[in-house]
Amino acid sequence: MGRLADVALFACGLYVGLRLIAAGYRILDLWYTIGTAYPKVIRGILGWGGLATARALGGPRRAAFLVGMLAFLLFYLSLYALRYLVVRRPAPLE
């Protein structure tokens, strides 16, 4: 049962990491209407950030959760690295 709980917490960490990054991008997505949408923006950031903090601070199996969040963050950053390292240049027109 211990390994199954670790796998579930790892997957939960992946999901919460994804939602935290999405909540951060919500600021940019809703900037055109930030005057009326700021409660949604703040609620999303505080909600997902609070969940991540609560799960990361408490519990005996927090390592699996944190490794899941870190794995998603590394995956997300690697997408940016690949974009700039593997630059596709258009063929010259002749």
PDB file of N, CA and C in Angstrom:
ATOM      1  N   MET A   1       0.818  -1.195   0.000  1.00  0.00           N
ATOM      2  CA  MET A   1       0.000   0.000   0.000  1.00  0.00           C
ATOM      3  C   MET A   1       0.856   1.252   0.000  1.00  0.00           C
ATOM      4  N   GLY A   2       2.061   1.161   0.531  1.00  0.00           N
ATOM      5  CA  GLY A   2       2.937   2.319   0.598  1.00  0.00           C
ATOM      6  C   GLY A   2       3.374   2.810  -0.770  1.00  0.00           C
ATOM      7  N   ARG A   3       3.706   1.890  -1.674  1.00  0.00           N
ATOM      8  CA  ARG A   3       4.138   2.274  -3.020  1.00  0.00           C
ATOM      9  C   ARG A   3       2.980   2.881  -3.814  1.00  0.00           C
ATOM     10  N   LEU A   4       1.804   2.329  -3.630  1.00  0.00           N
ATOM     11  CA  LEU A   4       0.637   2.855  -4.320  1.00  0.00           C
ATOM     12  C   LEU A   4       0.336   4.281  -3.866  1.00  0.00           C
ATOM     13  N   ALA A   5       0.482   4.548  -2.590  1.00  0.00           N
ATOM     14  CA  ALA A   5       0.274   5.905  -2.075  1.00  0.00           C
ATOM     15  C   ALA A   5       1.336   6.851  -2.621  1.00  0.00           C
ATOM     16  N   ASP A   6       2.572   6.390  -2.721  1.00  0.00           N
ATOM     17  CA  ASP A   6       3.635   7.228  -3.284  1.00  0.00           C
ATOM     18  C   ASP A   6       3.372   7.560  -4.752  1.00  0.00           C
ATOM     19  N   VAL A   7       2.916   6.585  -5.515  1.00  0.00           N
ATOM     20  CA  VAL A   7       2.610   6.820  -6.932  1.00  0.00           C
ATOM     21  C   VAL A   7       1.442   7.802  -7.055  1.00  0.00           C
ATOM     22  N   ALA A   8       0.430   7.647  -6.217  1.00  0.00           N
ATOM     23  CA  ALA A   8      -0.717   8.555  -6.253  1.00  0.00           C
ATOM     24  C   ALA A   8      -0.300   9.973  -5.867  1.00  0.00           C
ATOM     25  N   LEU A   9       0.547  10.112  -4.869  1.00  0.00           N
ATOM     26  CA  LEU A   9       1.005  11.438  -4.476  1.00  0.00           C
ATOM     27  C   LEU A   9       1.924  12.056  -5.522  1.00  0.00           C
ATOM     28  N   PHE A  10       2.714  11.241  -6.202  1.00  0.00           N
ATOM     29  CA  PHE A  10       3.547  11.740  -7.295  1.00  0.00           C
ATOM     30  C   PHE A  10       2.660  12.296  -8.407  1.00  0.00           C
ATOM     31  N   ALA A  11       1.625  11.544  -8.774  1.00  0.00           N
ATOM     32  CA  ALA A  11       0.696  12.011  -9.811  1.00  0.00           C
ATOM     33  C   ALA A  11      -0.035  13.269  -9.356  1.00  0.00           C
ATOM     34  N   CYS A  12      -0.392  13.322  -8.098  1.00  0.00           N
ATOM     35  CA  CYS A  12      -1.038  14.513  -7.558  1.00  0.00           C
ATOM     36  C   CYS A  12      -0.083  15.707  -7.614  1.00  0.00           C
ATOM     37  N   GLY A  13       1.183  15.487  -7.348  1.00  0.00           N
ATOM     38  CA  GLY A  13       2.184  16.540  -7.445  1.00  0.00           C
ATOM     39  C   GLY A  13       2.344  17.046  -8.862  1.00  0.00           C
ATOM     40  N   LEU A  14       2.303  16.136  -9.840  1.00  0.00           N
ATOM     41  CA  LEU A  14       2.347  16.545 -11.242  1.00  0.00           C
ATOM     42  C   LEU A  14       1.161  17.446 -11.567  1.00  0.00           C
ATOM     43  N   TYR A  15      -0.023  17.041 -11.137  1.00  0.00           N
ATOM     44  CA  TYR A  15      -1.228  17.800 -11.445  1.00  0.00           C
ATOM     45  C   TYR A  15      -1.226  19.168 -10.766  1.00  0.00           C
ATOM     46  N   VAL A  16      -0.836  19.209  -9.512  1.00  0.00           N
ATOM     47  CA  VAL A  16      -0.818  20.485  -8.795  1.00  0.00           C
ATOM     48  C   VAL A  16       0.243  21.410  -9.385  1.00  0.00           C
ATOM     49  N   GLY A  17       1.373  20.867  -9.799  1.00  0.00           N
ATOM     50  CA  GLY A  17       2.385  21.683 -10.470  1.00  0.00           C
ATOM     51  C   GLY A  17       1.857  22.284 -11.761  1.00  0.00           C
ATOM     52  N   LEU A  18       1.133  21.490 -12.520  1.00  0.00           N
ATOM     53  CA  LEU A  18       0.519  21.980 -13.751  1.00  0.00           C
ATOM     54  C   LEU A  18      -0.482  23.088 -13.446  1.00  0.00           C
ATOM     55  N   ARG A  19      -1.322  22.893 -12.444  1.00  0.00           N
ATOM     56  CA  ARG A  19      -2.341  23.891 -12.108  1.00  0.00           C
ATOM     57  C   ARG A  19      -1.723  25.170 -11.551  1.00  0.00           C
ATOM     58  N   LEU A  20      -0.612  25.061 -10.832  1.00  0.00           N
ATOM     59  CA  LEU A  20       0.063  26.262 -10.335  1.00  0.00           C
ATOM     60  C   LEU A  20       0.612  27.107 -11.485  1.00  0.00           C
ATOM     61  N   ILE A  21       1.206  26.466 -12.463  1.00  0.00           N
ATOM     62  CA  ILE A  21       1.717  27.205 -13.613  1.00  0.00           C
ATOM     63  C   ILE A  21       0.558  27.811 -14.398  1.00  0.00           C
ATOM     64  N   ALA A  22      -0.530  27.066 -14.535  1.00  0.00           N
ATOM     65  CA  ALA A  22      -1.711  27.602 -15.226  1.00  0.00           C
ATOM     66  C   ALA A  22      -2.298  28.789 -14.469  1.00  0.00           C
ATOM     67  N   ALA A  23      -2.296  28.739 -13.147  1.00  0.00           N
ATOM     68  CA  ALA A  23      -2.804  29.866 -12.355  1.00  0.00           C
ATOM     69  C   ALA A  23      -1.922  31.088 -12.530  1.00  0.00           C
ATOM     70  N   GLY A  24      -0.633  30.876 -12.679  1.00  0.00           N
ATOM     71  CA  GLY A  24       0.267  31.998 -12.932  1.00  0.00           C
ATOM     72  C   GLY A  24       0.018  32.638 -14.287  1.00  0.00           C
ATOM     73  N   TYR A  25      -0.273  31.810 -15.287  1.00  0.00           N
ATOM     74  CA  TYR A  25      -0.563  32.340 -16.618  1.00  0.00           C
ATOM     75  C   TYR A  25      -1.938  32.996 -16.690  1.00  0.00           C
ATOM     76  N   ARG A  26      -2.782  32.732 -15.727  1.00  0.00           N
ATOM     77  CA  ARG A  26      -4.106  33.346 -15.726  1.00  0.00           C
ATOM     78  C   ARG A  26      -4.013  34.869 -15.658  1.00  0.00           C
ATOM     79  N   ILE A  27      -2.967  35.363 -15.029  1.00  0.00           N
ATOM     80  CA  ILE A  27      -2.762  36.812 -14.968  1.00  0.00           C
ATOM     81  C   ILE A  27      -2.621  37.368 -16.384  1.00  0.00           C
ATOM     82  N   LEU A  28      -1.809  36.721 -17.199  1.00  0.00           N
ATOM     83  CA  LEU A  28      -1.624  37.185 -18.575  1.00  0.00           C
ATOM     84  C   LEU A  28      -2.870  36.953 -19.425  1.00  0.00           C
ATOM     85  N   ASP A  29      -3.528  35.815 -19.211  1.00  0.00           N
ATOM     86  CA  ASP A  29      -4.701  35.498 -20.017  1.00  0.00           C
ATOM     87  C   ASP A  29      -5.846  36.464 -19.767  1.00  0.00           C
ATOM     88  N   LEU A  30      -6.005  36.913 -18.546  1.00  0.00           N
ATOM     89  CA  LEU A  30      -7.131  37.773 -18.203  1.00  0.00           C
ATOM     90  C   LEU A  30      -6.731  39.227 -18.008  1.00  0.00           C
ATOM     91  N   TRP A  31      -5.569  39.616 -18.509  1.00  0.00           N
ATOM     92  CA  TRP A  31      -5.108  40.978 -18.283  1.00  0.00           C
ATOM     93  C   TRP A  31      -6.035  42.018 -18.915  1.00  0.00           C
ATOM     94  N   TYR A  32      -6.640  41.681 -20.047  1.00  0.00           N
ATOM     95  CA  TYR A  32      -7.518  42.642 -20.711  1.00  0.00           C
ATOM     96  C   TYR A  32      -8.734  42.995 -19.850  1.00  0.00           C
ATOM     97  N   THR A  33      -9.093  42.130 -18.923  1.00  0.00           N
ATOM     98  CA  THR A  33     -10.241  42.378 -18.061  1.00  0.00           C
ATOM     99  C   THR A  33      -9.872  42.219 -16.588  1.00  0.00           C
ATOM    100  N   ILE A  34      -8.634  42.572 -16.256  1.00  0.00           N
ATOM    101  CA  ILE A  34      -8.132  42.339 -14.908  1.00  0.00           C
ATOM    102  C   ILE A  34      -8.928  43.114 -13.863  1.00  0.00           C
ATOM    103  N   GLY A  35      -9.539  44.212 -14.264  1.00  0.00           N
ATOM    104  CA  GLY A  35     -10.334  44.992 -13.319  1.00  0.00           C
ATOM    105  C   GLY A  35     -11.505  44.214 -12.747  1.00  0.00           C
ATOM    106  N   THR A  36     -12.077  43.332 -13.544  1.00  0.00           N
ATOM    107  CA  THR A  36     -13.205  42.538 -13.056  1.00  0.00           C
ATOM    108  C   THR A  36     -12.822  41.089 -12.772  1.00  0.00           C
ATOM    109  N   ALA A  37     -11.703  40.618 -13.304  1.00  0.00           N
ATOM    110  CA  ALA A  37     -11.328  39.210 -13.151  1.00  0.00           C
ATOM    111  C   ALA A  37     -10.296  38.973 -12.065  1.00  0.00           C
ATOM    112  N   TYR A  38      -9.849  40.019 -11.373  1.00  0.00           N
ATOM    113  CA  TYR A  38      -8.801  39.797 -10.388  1.00  0.00           C
ATOM    114  C   TYR A  38      -9.218  38.862  -9.253  1.00  0.00           C
ATOM    115  N   PRO A  39     -10.495  38.779  -8.845  1.00  0.00           N
ATOM    116  CA  PRO A  39     -10.823  37.778  -7.822  1.00  0.00           C
ATOM    117  C   PRO A  39     -10.555  36.350  -8.287  1.00  0.00           C
ATOM    118  N   LYS A  40     -10.847  36.055  -9.562  1.00  0.00           N
ATOM    119  CA  LYS A  40     -10.561  34.718 -10.104  1.00  0.00           C
ATOM    120  C   LYS A  40      -9.066  34.447 -10.113  1.00  0.00           C
ATOM    121  N   VAL A  41      -8.301  35.446 -10.505  1.00  0.00           N
ATOM    122  CA  VAL A  41      -6.852  35.297 -10.587  1.00  0.00           C
ATOM    123  C   VAL A  41      -6.271  35.031  -9.205  1.00  0.00           C
ATOM    124  N   ILE A  42      -6.660  35.844  -8.249  1.00  0.00           N
ATOM    125  CA  ILE A  42      -6.133  35.692  -6.887  1.00  0.00           C
ATOM    126  C   ILE A  42      -6.609  34.385  -6.267  1.00  0.00           C
ATOM    127  N   ARG A  43      -7.863  34.031  -6.499  1.00  0.00           N
ATOM    128  CA  ARG A  43      -8.409  32.788  -5.944  1.00  0.00           C
ATOM    129  C   ARG A  43      -7.661  31.578  -6.506  1.00  0.00           C
ATOM    130  N   GLY A  44      -7.343  31.604  -7.795  1.00  0.00           N
ATOM    131  CA  GLY A  44      -6.623  30.484  -8.394  1.00  0.00           C
ATOM    132  C   GLY A  44      -5.215  30.346  -7.846  1.00  0.00           C
ATOM    133  N   ILE A  45      -4.524  31.462  -7.740  1.00  0.00           N
ATOM    134  CA  ILE A  45      -3.142  31.407  -7.235  1.00  0.00           C
ATOM    135  C   ILE A  45      -3.115  30.997  -5.774  1.00  0.00           C
ATOM    136  N   LEU A  46      -3.971  31.603  -4.965  1.00  0.00           N
ATOM    137  CA  LEU A  46      -3.992  31.258  -3.538  1.00  0.00           C
ATOM    138  C   LEU A  46      -4.510  29.842  -3.300  1.00  0.00           C
ATOM    139  N   GLY A  47      -5.483  29.429  -4.094  1.00  0.00           N
ATOM    140  CA  GLY A  47      -6.034  28.084  -3.919  1.00  0.00           C
ATOM    141  C   GLY A  47      -5.030  26.989  -4.219  1.00  0.00           C
ATOM    142  N   TRP A  48      -4.436  27.044  -5.405  1.00  0.00           N
ATOM    143  CA  TRP A  48      -3.480  26.005  -5.789  1.00  0.00           C
ATOM    144  C   TRP A  48      -2.173  26.135  -5.005  1.00  0.00           C
ATOM    145  N   GLY A  49      -1.759  27.373  -4.757  1.00  0.00           N
ATOM    146  CA  GLY A  49      -0.557  27.562  -3.937  1.00  0.00           C
ATOM    147  C   GLY A  49      -0.759  27.094  -2.511  1.00  0.00           C
ATOM    148  N   GLY A  50      -1.935  27.355  -1.959  1.00  0.00           N
ATOM    149  CA  GLY A  50      -2.246  26.889  -0.602  1.00  0.00           C
ATOM    150  C   GLY A  50      -2.312  25.380  -0.511  1.00  0.00           C
ATOM    151  N   LEU A  51      -2.910  24.753  -1.527  1.00  0.00           N
ATOM    152  CA  LEU A  51      -2.963  23.289  -1.550  1.00  0.00           C
ATOM    153  C   LEU A  51      -1.561  22.698  -1.632  1.00  0.00           C
ATOM    154  N   ALA A  52      -0.732  23.259  -2.484  1.00  0.00           N
ATOM    155  CA  ALA A  52       0.641  22.752  -2.616  1.00  0.00           C
ATOM    156  C   ALA A  52       1.420  22.947  -1.320  1.00  0.00           C
ATOM    157  N   THR A  53       1.248  24.097  -0.695  1.00  0.00           N
ATOM    158  CA  THR A  53       1.959  24.369   0.554  1.00  0.00           C
ATOM    159  C   THR A  53       1.486  23.456   1.669  1.00  0.00           C
ATOM    160  N   ALA A  54       0.183  23.287   1.779  1.00  0.00           N
ATOM    161  CA  ALA A  54      -0.357  22.424   2.839  1.00  0.00           C
ATOM    162  C   ALA A  54       0.112  20.990   2.675  1.00  0.00           C
ATOM    163  N   ARG A  55       0.124  20.511   1.441  1.00  0.00           N
ATOM    164  CA  ARG A  55       0.549  19.127   1.205  1.00  0.00           C
ATOM    165  C   ARG A  55       2.063  18.983   1.363  1.00  0.00           C
ATOM    166  N   ALA A  56       2.817  20.017   1.009  1.00  0.00           N
ATOM    167  CA  ALA A  56       4.273  19.939   1.090  1.00  0.00           C
ATOM    168  C   ALA A  56       4.767  20.057   2.528  1.00  0.00           C
ATOM    169  N   LEU A  57       4.037  20.750   3.373  1.00  0.00           N
ATOM    170  CA  LEU A  57       4.484  20.940   4.752  1.00  0.00           C
ATOM    171  C   LEU A  57       4.086  19.809   5.676  1.00  0.00           C
ATOM    172  N   GLY A  58       2.987  19.157   5.404  1.00  0.00           N
ATOM    173  CA  GLY A  58       2.512  18.138   6.327  1.00  0.00           C
ATOM    174  C   GLY A  58       2.508  16.759   5.720  1.00  0.00           C
ATOM    175  N   GLY A  59       2.549  15.792   6.578  1.00  0.00           N
ATOM    176  CA  GLY A  59       2.425  14.412   6.135  1.00  0.00           C
ATOM    177  C   GLY A  59       3.748  13.693   6.008  1.00  0.00           C
ATOM    178  N   PRO A  60       3.706  12.406   6.265  1.00  0.00           N
ATOM    179  CA  PRO A  60       4.935  11.613   6.196  1.00  0.00           C
ATOM    180  C   PRO A  60       5.376  11.292   4.773  1.00  0.00           C
ATOM    181  N   ARG A  61       4.483  11.397   3.811  1.00  0.00           N
ATOM    182  CA  ARG A  61       4.824  11.040   2.427  1.00  0.00           C
ATOM    183  C   ARG A  61       4.928  12.256   1.525  1.00  0.00           C
ATOM    184  N   ARG A  62       5.417  13.356   2.047  1.00  0.00           N
ATOM    185  CA  ARG A  62       5.469  14.568   1.244  1.00  0.00           C
ATOM    186  C   ARG A  62       6.552  14.533   0.172  1.00  0.00           C
ATOM    187  N   ALA A  63       7.518  13.658   0.309  1.00  0.00           N
ATOM    188  CA  ALA A  63       8.607  13.596  -0.674  1.00  0.00           C
ATOM    189  C   ALA A  63       8.083  13.213  -2.053  1.00  0.00           C
ATOM    190  N   ALA A  64       7.154  12.268  -2.120  1.00  0.00           N
ATOM    191  CA  ALA A  64       6.612  11.854  -3.416  1.00  0.00           C
ATOM    192  C   ALA A  64       5.865  13.006  -4.074  1.00  0.00           C
ATOM    193  N   PHE A  65       5.129  13.767  -3.297  1.00  0.00           N
ATOM    194  CA  PHE A  65       4.400  14.921  -3.816  1.00  0.00           C
ATOM    195  C   PHE A  65       5.359  15.980  -4.347  1.00  0.00           C
ATOM    196  N   LEU A  66       6.399  16.281  -3.579  1.00  0.00           N
ATOM    197  CA  LEU A  66       7.365  17.298  -3.997  1.00  0.00           C
ATOM    198  C   LEU A  66       8.158  16.857  -5.216  1.00  0.00           C
ATOM    199  N   VAL A  67       8.481  15.576  -5.301  1.00  0.00           N
ATOM    200  CA  VAL A  67       9.195  15.071  -6.475  1.00  0.00           C
ATOM    201  C   VAL A  67       8.299  15.172  -7.709  1.00  0.00           C
ATOM    202  N   GLY A  68       7.009  14.931  -7.553  1.00  0.00           N
ATOM    203  CA  GLY A  68       6.078  15.083  -8.664  1.00  0.00           C
ATOM    204  C   GLY A  68       6.009  16.524  -9.144  1.00  0.00           C
ATOM    205  N   MET A  69       5.942  17.470  -8.210  1.00  0.00           N
ATOM    206  CA  MET A  69       5.920  18.881  -8.590  1.00  0.00           C
ATOM    207  C   MET A  69       7.223  19.281  -9.271  1.00  0.00           C
ATOM    208  N   LEU A  70       8.335  18.832  -8.724  1.00  0.00           N
ATOM    209  CA  LEU A  70       9.638  19.149  -9.320  1.00  0.00           C
ATOM    210  C   LEU A  70       9.781  18.523 -10.699  1.00  0.00           C
ATOM    211  N   ALA A  71       9.281  17.298 -10.860  1.00  0.00           N
ATOM    212  CA  ALA A  71       9.362  16.636 -12.170  1.00  0.00           C
ATOM    213  C   ALA A  71       8.579  17.409 -13.213  1.00  0.00           C
ATOM    214  N   PHE A  72       7.396  17.898 -12.853  1.00  0.00           N
ATOM    215  CA  PHE A  72       6.635  18.677 -13.835  1.00  0.00           C
ATOM    216  C   PHE A  72       7.330  19.994 -14.140  1.00  0.00           C
ATOM    217  N   LEU A  73       7.879  20.645 -13.133  1.00  0.00           N
ATOM    218  CA  LEU A  73       8.580  21.902 -13.366  1.00  0.00           C
ATOM    219  C   LEU A  73       9.773  21.700 -14.291  1.00  0.00           C
ATOM    220  N   LEU A  74      10.533  20.640 -14.085  1.00  0.00           N
ATOM    221  CA  LEU A  74      11.674  20.353 -14.965  1.00  0.00           C
ATOM    222  C   LEU A  74      11.214  20.031 -16.384  1.00  0.00           C
ATOM    223  N   PHE A  75      10.126  19.293 -16.506  1.00  0.00           N
ATOM    224  CA  PHE A  75       9.574  18.995 -17.825  1.00  0.00           C
ATOM    225  C   PHE A  75       9.141  20.281 -18.516  1.00  0.00           C
ATOM    226  N   TYR A  76       8.470  21.142 -17.791  1.00  0.00           N
ATOM    227  CA  TYR A  76       7.972  22.400 -18.353  1.00  0.00           C
ATOM    228  C   TYR A  76       9.133  23.289 -18.798  1.00  0.00           C
ATOM    229  N   LEU A  77      10.157  23.390 -17.979  1.00  0.00           N
ATOM    230  CA  LEU A  77      11.317  24.202 -18.346  1.00  0.00           C
ATOM    231  C   LEU A  77      12.097  23.588 -19.499  1.00  0.00           C
ATOM    232  N   SER A  78      12.095  22.255 -19.598  1.00  0.00           N
ATOM    233  CA  SER A  78      12.803  21.615 -20.705  1.00  0.00           C
ATOM    234  C   SER A  78      12.143  21.927 -22.043  1.00  0.00           C
ATOM    235  N   LEU A  79      10.835  22.174 -22.040  1.00  0.00           N
ATOM    236  CA  LEU A  79      10.164  22.555 -23.286  1.00  0.00           C
ATOM    237  C   LEU A  79      10.681  23.889 -23.797  1.00  0.00           C
ATOM    238  N   TYR A  80      10.916  24.826 -22.877  1.00  0.00           N
ATOM    239  CA  TYR A  80      11.496  26.104 -23.281  1.00  0.00           C
ATOM    240  C   TYR A  80      12.929  25.924 -23.782  1.00  0.00           C
ATOM    241  N   ALA A  81      13.684  25.095 -23.103  1.00  0.00           N
ATOM    242  CA  ALA A  81      15.067  24.864 -23.525  1.00  0.00           C
ATOM    243  C   ALA A  81      15.107  24.231 -24.916  1.00  0.00           C
ATOM    244  N   LEU A  82      14.239  23.271 -25.166  1.00  0.00           N
ATOM    245  CA  LEU A  82      14.206  22.648 -26.486  1.00  0.00           C
ATOM    246  C   LEU A  82      13.788  23.635 -27.566  1.00  0.00           C
ATOM    247  N   ARG A  83      12.896  24.545 -27.231  1.00  0.00           N
ATOM    248  CA  ARG A  83      12.456  25.522 -28.215  1.00  0.00           C
ATOM    249  C   ARG A  83      13.624  26.395 -28.666  1.00  0.00           C
ATOM    250  N   TYR A  84      14.480  26.780 -27.755  1.00  0.00           N
ATOM    251  CA  TYR A  84      15.571  27.679 -28.102  1.00  0.00           C
ATOM    252  C   TYR A  84      16.840  26.956 -28.549  1.00  0.00           C
ATOM    253  N   LEU A  85      16.983  25.694 -28.180  1.00  0.00           N
ATOM    254  CA  LEU A  85      18.147  24.943 -28.634  1.00  0.00           C
ATOM    255  C   LEU A  85      17.937  24.355 -30.027  1.00  0.00           C
ATOM    256  N   VAL A  86      16.745  23.931 -30.304  1.00  0.00           N
ATOM    257  CA  VAL A  86      16.430  23.328 -31.598  1.00  0.00           C
ATOM    258  C   VAL A  86      15.602  24.345 -32.369  1.00  0.00           C
ATOM    259  N   VAL A  87      16.297  25.310 -32.917  1.00  0.00           N
ATOM    260  CA  VAL A  87      15.625  26.366 -33.668  1.00  0.00           C
ATOM    261  C   VAL A  87      15.512  25.924 -35.115  1.00  0.00           C
ATOM    262  N   ARG A  88      14.292  25.897 -35.608  1.00  0.00           N
ATOM    263  CA  ARG A  88      14.082  25.524 -37.004  1.00  0.00           C
ATOM    264  C   ARG A  88      14.137  26.795 -37.849  1.00  0.00           C
ATOM    265  N   ARG A  89      15.109  26.830 -38.706  1.00  0.00           N
ATOM    266  CA  ARG A  89      15.254  27.989 -39.572  1.00  0.00           C
ATOM    267  C   ARG A  89      14.599  27.655 -40.922  1.00  0.00           C
ATOM    268  N   PRO A  90      13.861  28.599 -41.458  1.00  0.00           N
ATOM    269  CA  PRO A  90      13.231  28.324 -42.769  1.00  0.00           C
ATOM    270  C   PRO A  90      14.289  28.208 -43.868  1.00  0.00           C
ATOM    271  N   ALA A  91      13.980  27.419 -44.842  1.00  0.00           N
ATOM    272  CA  ALA A  91      14.898  27.241 -45.974  1.00  0.00           C
ATOM    273  C   ALA A  91      14.968  28.553 -46.767  1.00  0.00           C
ATOM    274  N   PRO A  92      16.136  28.893 -47.262  1.00  0.00           N
ATOM    275  CA  PRO A  92      16.234  30.131 -48.050  1.00  0.00           C
ATOM    276  C   PRO A  92      15.464  30.018 -49.359  1.00  0.00           C
ATOM    277  N   LEU A  93      14.870  31.106 -49.746  1.00  0.00           N
ATOM    278  CA  LEU A  93      14.120  31.126 -51.011  1.00  0.00           C
ATOM    279  C   LEU A  93      15.094  31.303 -52.174  1.00  0.00           C
ATOM    280  N   GLU A  94      14.966  30.467 -53.156  1.00  0.00           N
ATOM    281  CA  GLU A  94      15.855  30.548 -54.318  1.00  0.00           C
ATOM    282  C   GLU A  94      15.069  30.515 -55.580  1.00  0.00           C
TER     283      GLU A  94
END
